[in-house]
Short mmCIF file of N, CA and C in Angstrom, two decimals:
data_model
loop_
_atom_site.label_atom_id
_atom_site.label_comp_id
_atom_site.label_asym_id
_atom_site.label_seq_id
_atom_site.Cartn_x
_atom_site.Cartn_y
_atom_site.Cartn_z
N MET A 1 40.08 -17.64 -5.07
CA MET A 1 40.77 -18.18 -3.91
C MET A 1 39.74 -18.89 -3.03
N SER A 2 40.14 -19.94 -2.43
CA SER A 2 39.26 -20.71 -1.56
C SER A 2 39.54 -20.37 -0.11
N LEU A 3 38.83 -21.04 0.77
CA LEU A 3 39.07 -20.89 2.20
C LEU A 3 40.52 -21.24 2.52
N ASP A 4 41.04 -22.30 1.92
CA ASP A 4 42.43 -22.70 2.17
C ASP A 4 43.41 -21.62 1.71
N ALA A 5 43.14 -21.03 0.57
CA ALA A 5 44.02 -19.98 0.08
C ALA A 5 43.95 -18.75 0.98
N LEU A 6 42.77 -18.43 1.49
CA LEU A 6 42.62 -17.31 2.41
C LEU A 6 43.41 -17.59 3.69
N LYS A 7 43.31 -18.81 4.19
CA LYS A 7 44.08 -19.17 5.39
C LYS A 7 45.57 -19.02 5.14
N SER A 8 46.03 -19.41 3.97
CA SER A 8 47.46 -19.33 3.68
C SER A 8 47.93 -17.88 3.57
N ALA A 9 47.03 -16.95 3.32
CA ALA A 9 47.40 -15.54 3.22
C ALA A 9 47.54 -14.87 4.59
N ILE A 10 47.06 -15.53 5.62
CA ILE A 10 47.11 -14.95 6.97
C ILE A 10 48.56 -15.00 7.46
N PRO A 11 49.09 -13.87 7.94
CA PRO A 11 50.48 -13.83 8.39
C PRO A 11 50.73 -14.70 9.63
N ASP A 12 51.99 -15.06 9.80
CA ASP A 12 52.37 -15.94 10.91
C ASP A 12 51.98 -15.39 12.28
N TYR A 13 52.06 -14.08 12.45
CA TYR A 13 51.72 -13.51 13.75
C TYR A 13 50.24 -13.70 14.11
N ALA A 14 49.44 -14.04 13.11
CA ALA A 14 48.01 -14.26 13.33
C ALA A 14 47.65 -15.73 13.13
N LYS A 15 48.56 -16.62 13.50
CA LYS A 15 48.35 -18.06 13.33
C LYS A 15 47.05 -18.53 14.00
N ASP A 16 46.73 -17.95 15.15
CA ASP A 16 45.49 -18.32 15.83
C ASP A 16 44.28 -18.07 14.94
N LEU A 17 44.31 -16.97 14.20
CA LEU A 17 43.20 -16.65 13.29
C LEU A 17 43.10 -17.69 12.18
N LYS A 18 44.24 -18.11 11.67
CA LYS A 18 44.26 -19.13 10.62
C LYS A 18 43.61 -20.42 11.12
N LEU A 19 44.00 -20.83 12.32
CA LEU A 19 43.43 -22.05 12.91
C LEU A 19 41.94 -21.88 13.20
N ASN A 20 41.58 -20.71 13.73
CA ASN A 20 40.18 -20.46 14.05
C ASN A 20 39.31 -20.38 12.80
N LEU A 21 39.83 -19.78 11.73
CA LEU A 21 39.07 -19.70 10.49
C LEU A 21 38.77 -21.10 9.97
N GLY A 22 39.76 -21.95 9.98
CA GLY A 22 39.54 -23.33 9.56
C GLY A 22 38.55 -24.05 10.44
N SER A 23 38.59 -23.75 11.72
CA SER A 23 37.71 -24.42 12.67
C SER A 23 36.26 -23.94 12.56
N VAL A 24 36.05 -22.62 12.58
CA VAL A 24 34.68 -22.12 12.60
C VAL A 24 33.95 -22.33 11.29
N ILE A 25 34.69 -22.41 10.19
CA ILE A 25 34.04 -22.67 8.91
C ILE A 25 34.16 -24.14 8.53
N GLY A 26 35.35 -24.66 8.61
CA GLY A 26 35.59 -26.03 8.16
C GLY A 26 35.03 -27.11 9.06
N ASN A 27 34.87 -26.82 10.34
CA ASN A 27 34.39 -27.83 11.29
C ASN A 27 33.06 -27.44 11.93
N SER A 28 32.33 -26.55 11.29
CA SER A 28 31.07 -26.07 11.86
C SER A 28 29.99 -27.15 11.81
N ASP A 29 29.16 -27.16 12.84
CA ASP A 29 28.01 -28.06 12.88
C ASP A 29 26.75 -27.41 12.30
N LEU A 30 26.87 -26.15 11.88
CA LEU A 30 25.71 -25.48 11.31
C LEU A 30 25.33 -26.12 9.98
N PRO A 31 24.03 -26.15 9.68
CA PRO A 31 23.63 -26.58 8.34
C PRO A 31 24.29 -25.69 7.29
N VAL A 32 24.50 -26.22 6.10
CA VAL A 32 25.23 -25.52 5.04
C VAL A 32 24.69 -24.11 4.80
N GLN A 33 23.37 -23.96 4.69
CA GLN A 33 22.81 -22.65 4.40
C GLN A 33 23.08 -21.66 5.54
N GLN A 34 22.91 -22.10 6.77
CA GLN A 34 23.19 -21.20 7.90
C GLN A 34 24.66 -20.83 7.94
N LEU A 35 25.52 -21.81 7.73
CA LEU A 35 26.96 -21.55 7.76
C LEU A 35 27.38 -20.56 6.70
N TRP A 36 27.09 -20.86 5.45
CA TRP A 36 27.59 -20.02 4.36
C TRP A 36 26.87 -18.68 4.27
N GLY A 37 25.61 -18.62 4.71
CA GLY A 37 24.94 -17.33 4.80
C GLY A 37 25.59 -16.46 5.86
N THR A 38 25.96 -17.06 6.98
CA THR A 38 26.66 -16.34 8.04
C THR A 38 28.03 -15.87 7.55
N VAL A 39 28.74 -16.75 6.85
CA VAL A 39 30.06 -16.40 6.31
C VAL A 39 29.93 -15.22 5.35
N LEU A 40 29.00 -15.29 4.42
CA LEU A 40 28.85 -14.22 3.43
C LEU A 40 28.43 -12.91 4.09
N ALA A 41 27.43 -12.95 4.96
CA ALA A 41 26.95 -11.72 5.61
C ALA A 41 28.05 -11.08 6.45
N THR A 42 28.83 -11.89 7.16
CA THR A 42 29.89 -11.32 7.99
C THR A 42 31.08 -10.88 7.15
N ALA A 43 31.34 -11.54 6.04
CA ALA A 43 32.41 -11.08 5.15
C ALA A 43 32.06 -9.69 4.60
N ILE A 44 30.81 -9.49 4.26
CA ILE A 44 30.37 -8.16 3.80
C ILE A 44 30.49 -7.16 4.94
N ALA A 45 30.01 -7.54 6.12
CA ALA A 45 30.03 -6.64 7.27
C ALA A 45 31.45 -6.30 7.72
N SER A 46 32.38 -7.19 7.45
CA SER A 46 33.78 -6.92 7.86
C SER A 46 34.39 -5.76 7.08
N ARG A 47 33.80 -5.44 5.95
CA ARG A 47 34.27 -4.36 5.08
C ARG A 47 35.68 -4.63 4.54
N SER A 48 36.11 -5.85 4.60
CA SER A 48 37.43 -6.21 4.09
C SER A 48 37.31 -6.69 2.65
N PRO A 49 37.84 -5.93 1.70
CA PRO A 49 37.77 -6.38 0.30
C PRO A 49 38.41 -7.76 0.10
N ILE A 50 39.51 -8.01 0.78
CA ILE A 50 40.21 -9.28 0.63
C ILE A 50 39.33 -10.43 1.10
N VAL A 51 38.78 -10.30 2.30
CA VAL A 51 37.95 -11.37 2.87
C VAL A 51 36.72 -11.61 2.01
N LEU A 52 36.05 -10.55 1.62
CA LEU A 52 34.85 -10.71 0.81
C LEU A 52 35.17 -11.34 -0.55
N ARG A 53 36.19 -10.84 -1.19
CA ARG A 53 36.58 -11.35 -2.50
C ARG A 53 36.92 -12.85 -2.43
N GLU A 54 37.52 -13.30 -1.36
CA GLU A 54 37.97 -14.68 -1.27
C GLU A 54 36.91 -15.64 -0.75
N LEU A 55 36.00 -15.16 0.10
CA LEU A 55 34.97 -16.05 0.65
C LEU A 55 33.68 -16.07 -0.17
N GLU A 56 33.42 -15.02 -0.92
CA GLU A 56 32.16 -14.93 -1.68
C GLU A 56 31.96 -16.07 -2.67
N PRO A 57 32.96 -16.46 -3.47
CA PRO A 57 32.70 -17.54 -4.43
C PRO A 57 32.29 -18.85 -3.77
N GLU A 58 32.93 -19.18 -2.66
CA GLU A 58 32.58 -20.42 -1.96
C GLU A 58 31.19 -20.32 -1.33
N ALA A 59 30.88 -19.13 -0.81
CA ALA A 59 29.54 -18.92 -0.26
C ALA A 59 28.49 -19.05 -1.36
N LYS A 60 28.75 -18.43 -2.49
CA LYS A 60 27.80 -18.49 -3.61
C LYS A 60 27.59 -19.93 -4.08
N ALA A 61 28.66 -20.71 -4.09
CA ALA A 61 28.57 -22.11 -4.52
C ALA A 61 27.80 -22.98 -3.54
N ASN A 62 27.73 -22.55 -2.28
CA ASN A 62 27.07 -23.35 -1.25
C ASN A 62 25.67 -22.86 -0.90
N LEU A 63 25.24 -21.76 -1.50
CA LEU A 63 23.93 -21.19 -1.20
C LEU A 63 23.03 -21.22 -2.43
N SER A 64 21.74 -21.36 -2.19
CA SER A 64 20.78 -21.18 -3.28
C SER A 64 20.81 -19.71 -3.67
N PRO A 65 20.35 -19.37 -4.86
CA PRO A 65 20.30 -17.95 -5.24
C PRO A 65 19.51 -17.11 -4.24
N GLU A 66 18.43 -17.68 -3.70
CA GLU A 66 17.61 -16.95 -2.72
C GLU A 66 18.39 -16.70 -1.43
N ALA A 67 19.11 -17.72 -0.96
CA ALA A 67 19.87 -17.57 0.28
C ALA A 67 21.05 -16.62 0.08
N TYR A 68 21.67 -16.68 -1.09
CA TYR A 68 22.78 -15.78 -1.41
C TYR A 68 22.30 -14.32 -1.33
N THR A 69 21.17 -14.05 -1.96
CA THR A 69 20.61 -12.70 -1.94
C THR A 69 20.18 -12.30 -0.53
N ALA A 70 19.58 -13.22 0.20
CA ALA A 70 19.13 -12.92 1.56
C ALA A 70 20.29 -12.61 2.49
N ALA A 71 21.40 -13.33 2.35
CA ALA A 71 22.57 -13.06 3.20
C ALA A 71 23.12 -11.67 2.91
N LYS A 72 23.15 -11.29 1.63
CA LYS A 72 23.60 -9.95 1.28
C LYS A 72 22.60 -8.91 1.80
N SER A 73 21.32 -9.24 1.74
CA SER A 73 20.29 -8.34 2.27
C SER A 73 20.43 -8.15 3.77
N ALA A 74 20.75 -9.23 4.49
CA ALA A 74 20.95 -9.13 5.94
C ALA A 74 22.09 -8.18 6.25
N ALA A 75 23.19 -8.31 5.52
CA ALA A 75 24.33 -7.42 5.74
C ALA A 75 23.95 -5.96 5.46
N ALA A 76 23.20 -5.75 4.39
CA ALA A 76 22.83 -4.39 4.01
C ALA A 76 21.87 -3.75 5.00
N VAL A 77 20.80 -4.44 5.32
CA VAL A 77 19.80 -3.83 6.20
C VAL A 77 20.35 -3.66 7.62
N MET A 78 21.19 -4.60 8.04
CA MET A 78 21.74 -4.47 9.39
C MET A 78 22.81 -3.38 9.46
N ALA A 79 23.48 -3.08 8.35
CA ALA A 79 24.41 -1.94 8.35
C ALA A 79 23.65 -0.67 8.71
N MET A 80 22.46 -0.52 8.17
CA MET A 80 21.62 0.63 8.49
C MET A 80 21.07 0.54 9.91
N ASN A 81 20.44 -0.59 10.23
CA ASN A 81 19.81 -0.74 11.53
C ASN A 81 20.79 -0.66 12.68
N ASN A 82 21.97 -1.23 12.51
CA ASN A 82 22.95 -1.21 13.60
C ASN A 82 23.39 0.21 13.92
N VAL A 83 23.57 1.04 12.91
CA VAL A 83 23.93 2.44 13.17
C VAL A 83 22.75 3.16 13.82
N PHE A 84 21.57 2.98 13.27
CA PHE A 84 20.39 3.70 13.78
C PHE A 84 20.09 3.30 15.23
N TYR A 85 19.95 2.00 15.49
CA TYR A 85 19.55 1.58 16.83
C TYR A 85 20.67 1.71 17.85
N ARG A 86 21.91 1.53 17.44
CA ARG A 86 23.03 1.76 18.37
C ARG A 86 23.06 3.23 18.77
N THR A 87 22.87 4.13 17.82
CA THR A 87 22.87 5.56 18.12
C THR A 87 21.72 5.91 19.05
N ARG A 88 20.55 5.40 18.75
CA ARG A 88 19.39 5.65 19.60
C ARG A 88 19.66 5.19 21.04
N HIS A 89 20.26 4.04 21.15
CA HIS A 89 20.55 3.46 22.47
C HIS A 89 21.62 4.26 23.22
N LEU A 90 22.61 4.77 22.50
CA LEU A 90 23.73 5.46 23.14
C LEU A 90 23.42 6.90 23.52
N LEU A 91 22.44 7.49 22.87
CA LEU A 91 22.08 8.88 23.20
C LEU A 91 21.52 8.96 24.62
N SER A 92 21.95 9.95 25.36
CA SER A 92 21.44 10.09 26.73
C SER A 92 20.00 10.60 26.75
N ASP A 93 19.56 11.22 25.66
CA ASP A 93 18.18 11.68 25.55
C ASP A 93 17.32 10.51 25.05
N HIS A 94 16.65 9.85 25.95
CA HIS A 94 15.88 8.65 25.61
C HIS A 94 14.59 8.96 24.85
N GLU A 95 14.27 10.21 24.65
CA GLU A 95 13.11 10.60 23.86
C GLU A 95 13.25 10.13 22.40
N TYR A 96 14.48 9.98 21.92
CA TYR A 96 14.68 9.49 20.56
C TYR A 96 14.10 8.09 20.39
N GLY A 97 14.08 7.34 21.47
CA GLY A 97 13.51 5.99 21.43
C GLY A 97 12.01 5.98 21.25
N THR A 98 11.37 7.10 21.45
CA THR A 98 9.91 7.19 21.28
C THR A 98 9.52 7.66 19.88
N LEU A 99 10.49 8.13 19.13
CA LEU A 99 10.20 8.64 17.79
C LEU A 99 10.12 7.49 16.79
N ARG A 100 9.26 7.67 15.79
CA ARG A 100 9.11 6.68 14.73
C ARG A 100 10.40 6.60 13.92
N ALA A 101 10.88 5.39 13.67
CA ALA A 101 12.12 5.23 12.91
C ALA A 101 11.94 5.74 11.48
N GLY A 102 10.88 5.36 10.82
CA GLY A 102 10.63 5.82 9.47
C GLY A 102 11.60 5.26 8.44
N LEU A 103 12.23 4.15 8.72
CA LEU A 103 13.16 3.52 7.80
C LEU A 103 12.55 2.23 7.26
N ARG A 104 12.69 2.02 5.98
CA ARG A 104 12.19 0.79 5.36
C ARG A 104 13.12 -0.36 5.72
N MET A 105 12.53 -1.45 6.13
CA MET A 105 13.27 -2.67 6.42
C MET A 105 12.39 -3.89 6.17
N ASN A 106 11.66 -3.83 5.06
CA ASN A 106 10.72 -4.89 4.71
C ASN A 106 11.37 -6.25 4.55
N VAL A 107 12.65 -6.28 4.18
CA VAL A 107 13.33 -7.55 3.96
C VAL A 107 13.36 -8.41 5.23
N ILE A 108 13.31 -7.78 6.38
CA ILE A 108 13.32 -8.54 7.63
C ILE A 108 12.05 -9.38 7.74
N GLY A 109 10.93 -8.85 7.30
CA GLY A 109 9.67 -9.57 7.36
C GLY A 109 9.50 -10.60 6.27
N ASN A 110 10.18 -10.40 5.15
CA ASN A 110 10.07 -11.31 4.01
C ASN A 110 11.43 -11.46 3.34
N PRO A 111 12.34 -12.22 3.98
CA PRO A 111 13.70 -12.30 3.46
C PRO A 111 13.90 -13.26 2.29
N GLY A 112 12.90 -14.09 1.98
CA GLY A 112 13.04 -15.04 0.89
C GLY A 112 13.66 -16.37 1.30
N VAL A 113 14.02 -16.49 2.58
CA VAL A 113 14.56 -17.74 3.14
C VAL A 113 13.91 -17.96 4.50
N ASP A 114 14.23 -19.08 5.10
CA ASP A 114 13.73 -19.37 6.44
C ASP A 114 14.08 -18.21 7.38
N LYS A 115 13.09 -17.76 8.13
CA LYS A 115 13.25 -16.61 9.02
C LYS A 115 14.38 -16.82 10.02
N VAL A 116 14.55 -18.04 10.52
CA VAL A 116 15.61 -18.32 11.48
C VAL A 116 16.99 -18.06 10.86
N ASP A 117 17.18 -18.49 9.62
CA ASP A 117 18.46 -18.27 8.95
C ASP A 117 18.74 -16.77 8.83
N PHE A 118 17.74 -16.02 8.38
CA PHE A 118 17.93 -14.58 8.22
C PHE A 118 18.22 -13.90 9.56
N GLU A 119 17.52 -14.32 10.59
CA GLU A 119 17.76 -13.76 11.93
C GLU A 119 19.17 -14.07 12.41
N LEU A 120 19.65 -15.28 12.13
CA LEU A 120 21.01 -15.67 12.52
C LEU A 120 22.04 -14.80 11.81
N TRP A 121 21.83 -14.57 10.51
CA TRP A 121 22.75 -13.73 9.74
C TRP A 121 22.71 -12.29 10.24
N SER A 122 21.51 -11.82 10.54
CA SER A 122 21.37 -10.45 11.07
C SER A 122 22.04 -10.32 12.43
N PHE A 123 21.93 -11.35 13.24
CA PHE A 123 22.58 -11.37 14.54
C PHE A 123 24.10 -11.30 14.36
N ALA A 124 24.65 -12.11 13.46
CA ALA A 124 26.10 -12.16 13.25
C ALA A 124 26.62 -10.81 12.75
N VAL A 125 25.89 -10.18 11.85
CA VAL A 125 26.29 -8.85 11.35
C VAL A 125 26.25 -7.84 12.50
N SER A 126 25.23 -7.95 13.34
CA SER A 126 25.12 -7.04 14.49
C SER A 126 26.27 -7.23 15.47
N ALA A 127 26.80 -8.44 15.56
CA ALA A 127 27.97 -8.68 16.41
C ALA A 127 29.16 -7.89 15.89
N ILE A 128 29.37 -7.90 14.59
CA ILE A 128 30.48 -7.14 14.01
C ILE A 128 30.26 -5.65 14.20
N ASN A 129 29.04 -5.20 13.99
CA ASN A 129 28.75 -3.77 14.05
C ASN A 129 28.53 -3.26 15.47
N GLY A 130 28.46 -4.15 16.44
CA GLY A 130 28.41 -3.76 17.84
C GLY A 130 27.14 -3.06 18.29
N CYS A 131 26.01 -3.50 17.81
CA CYS A 131 24.74 -2.92 18.25
C CYS A 131 24.08 -3.83 19.27
N GLY A 132 24.16 -3.45 20.53
CA GLY A 132 23.59 -4.26 21.61
C GLY A 132 22.09 -4.46 21.50
N MET A 133 21.38 -3.40 21.09
CA MET A 133 19.93 -3.53 20.95
C MET A 133 19.58 -4.56 19.89
N CYS A 134 20.28 -4.51 18.76
CA CYS A 134 20.00 -5.46 17.68
C CYS A 134 20.41 -6.87 18.08
N LEU A 135 21.55 -7.00 18.76
CA LEU A 135 21.96 -8.32 19.23
C LEU A 135 20.89 -8.92 20.13
N ASP A 136 20.43 -8.15 21.10
CA ASP A 136 19.39 -8.65 22.01
C ASP A 136 18.12 -9.01 21.27
N SER A 137 17.71 -8.14 20.36
CA SER A 137 16.46 -8.37 19.62
C SER A 137 16.53 -9.65 18.79
N HIS A 138 17.60 -9.82 18.03
CA HIS A 138 17.72 -11.01 17.17
C HIS A 138 17.94 -12.27 17.99
N GLU A 139 18.69 -12.16 19.07
CA GLU A 139 18.91 -13.32 19.94
C GLU A 139 17.58 -13.79 20.54
N GLN A 140 16.75 -12.87 20.96
CA GLN A 140 15.45 -13.23 21.53
C GLN A 140 14.56 -13.91 20.50
N VAL A 141 14.55 -13.41 19.27
CA VAL A 141 13.76 -14.04 18.22
C VAL A 141 14.27 -15.45 17.96
N LEU A 142 15.58 -15.61 17.89
CA LEU A 142 16.17 -16.93 17.67
C LEU A 142 15.84 -17.89 18.80
N ARG A 143 15.96 -17.43 20.03
CA ARG A 143 15.68 -18.30 21.19
C ARG A 143 14.20 -18.69 21.21
N LYS A 144 13.31 -17.74 20.90
CA LYS A 144 11.87 -18.05 20.86
C LYS A 144 11.55 -19.06 19.77
N ALA A 145 12.37 -19.08 18.72
CA ALA A 145 12.18 -20.04 17.62
C ALA A 145 12.81 -21.40 17.95
N GLY A 146 13.40 -21.52 19.13
CA GLY A 146 13.96 -22.79 19.56
C GLY A 146 15.43 -22.99 19.21
N VAL A 147 16.09 -21.94 18.77
CA VAL A 147 17.51 -22.05 18.42
C VAL A 147 18.33 -22.10 19.71
N GLU A 148 19.20 -23.07 19.79
CA GLU A 148 20.03 -23.27 20.98
C GLU A 148 21.13 -22.21 21.07
N ARG A 149 21.56 -21.94 22.28
CA ARG A 149 22.63 -20.98 22.51
C ARG A 149 23.90 -21.35 21.76
N GLU A 150 24.18 -22.64 21.65
CA GLU A 150 25.39 -23.09 20.96
C GLU A 150 25.37 -22.69 19.48
N VAL A 151 24.19 -22.72 18.86
CA VAL A 151 24.07 -22.31 17.46
C VAL A 151 24.30 -20.80 17.34
N ILE A 152 23.71 -20.05 18.25
CA ILE A 152 23.88 -18.59 18.24
C ILE A 152 25.34 -18.24 18.48
N GLN A 153 25.97 -18.94 19.42
CA GLN A 153 27.39 -18.68 19.68
C GLN A 153 28.23 -19.02 18.45
N GLU A 154 27.86 -20.07 17.73
CA GLU A 154 28.58 -20.43 16.51
C GLU A 154 28.57 -19.26 15.53
N ALA A 155 27.43 -18.57 15.43
CA ALA A 155 27.32 -17.42 14.51
C ALA A 155 28.23 -16.28 14.95
N PHE A 156 28.29 -16.00 16.25
CA PHE A 156 29.15 -14.88 16.63
C PHE A 156 30.62 -15.27 16.71
N LYS A 157 30.91 -16.56 16.77
CA LYS A 157 32.30 -17.00 16.61
C LYS A 157 32.75 -16.77 15.17
N ILE A 158 31.89 -17.12 14.23
CA ILE A 158 32.21 -16.87 12.81
C ILE A 158 32.41 -15.37 12.59
N ALA A 159 31.51 -14.57 13.13
CA ALA A 159 31.63 -13.11 12.99
C ALA A 159 32.95 -12.61 13.55
N ALA A 160 33.32 -13.08 14.72
CA ALA A 160 34.56 -12.63 15.36
C ALA A 160 35.78 -12.99 14.53
N VAL A 161 35.81 -14.21 14.04
CA VAL A 161 36.98 -14.67 13.28
C VAL A 161 37.05 -13.99 11.91
N VAL A 162 35.94 -13.90 11.22
CA VAL A 162 35.93 -13.25 9.91
C VAL A 162 36.37 -11.79 10.05
N GLU A 163 35.88 -11.10 11.04
CA GLU A 163 36.27 -9.70 11.28
C GLU A 163 37.76 -9.61 11.57
N ALA A 164 38.27 -10.47 12.43
CA ALA A 164 39.69 -10.44 12.80
C ALA A 164 40.59 -10.75 11.61
N VAL A 165 40.20 -11.72 10.79
CA VAL A 165 40.97 -12.04 9.59
C VAL A 165 41.00 -10.82 8.67
N GLY A 166 39.89 -10.16 8.52
CA GLY A 166 39.84 -8.95 7.70
C GLY A 166 40.77 -7.87 8.22
N VAL A 167 40.79 -7.67 9.52
CA VAL A 167 41.67 -6.66 10.12
C VAL A 167 43.13 -6.99 9.82
N ALA A 168 43.51 -8.24 10.05
CA ALA A 168 44.91 -8.64 9.83
C ALA A 168 45.31 -8.51 8.37
N LEU A 169 44.47 -9.02 7.47
CA LEU A 169 44.83 -9.00 6.04
C LEU A 169 44.81 -7.59 5.47
N ASP A 170 43.85 -6.78 5.89
CA ASP A 170 43.81 -5.40 5.40
C ASP A 170 45.00 -4.61 5.92
N ALA A 171 45.40 -4.86 7.16
CA ALA A 171 46.59 -4.19 7.70
C ALA A 171 47.83 -4.56 6.90
N GLU A 172 47.97 -5.84 6.60
CA GLU A 172 49.13 -6.29 5.81
C GLU A 172 49.12 -5.67 4.42
N ALA A 173 47.94 -5.57 3.82
CA ALA A 173 47.86 -4.95 2.49
C ALA A 173 48.31 -3.49 2.53
N VAL A 174 47.91 -2.77 3.55
CA VAL A 174 48.32 -1.38 3.68
C VAL A 174 49.82 -1.28 3.95
N LEU A 175 50.33 -2.11 4.84
CA LEU A 175 51.74 -2.06 5.19
C LEU A 175 52.64 -2.48 4.04
N ALA A 176 52.12 -3.27 3.12
CA ALA A 176 52.90 -3.73 1.97
C ALA A 176 53.06 -2.66 0.89
N GLN A 177 52.27 -1.60 1.00
CA GLN A 177 52.31 -0.54 -0.03
C GLN A 177 53.50 0.36 0.15
#
């Protein structure tokens, strides 16, 4: 299924999502690698089998093998980091923030693609997973690298729409049973 087929699967009550999906992906100003890496990483982060199954082939077709793997790596490592750092931040005992994390995350230092692209994908996944510390950290790295706010906002718009489409389609799948 393509992006168009995914849009056609969105129920009428979620027409705004259908329009937004077409807009954030189909009319994006992001370079192809940034766009499709963001789409793939957020489709994985959405945890929606329908969304991932339908967007992955188009993402794979638009990404180099290295970028495809890096986008999946961003989703995987941020799934761990978002839980860890969000928990650390939410605990009222701030002593946890002084303890060594002790978690491997080497892919962040050597993702196999341009660091800015990987940071953007990590940021978008963090938007879905709701980790404020990770959002701030990745946003700061992106801004220091000269990435404009509009580009960063484009990534979290994609994250918001992909997540919402997953919620709507997964709900319909459950209700259809």
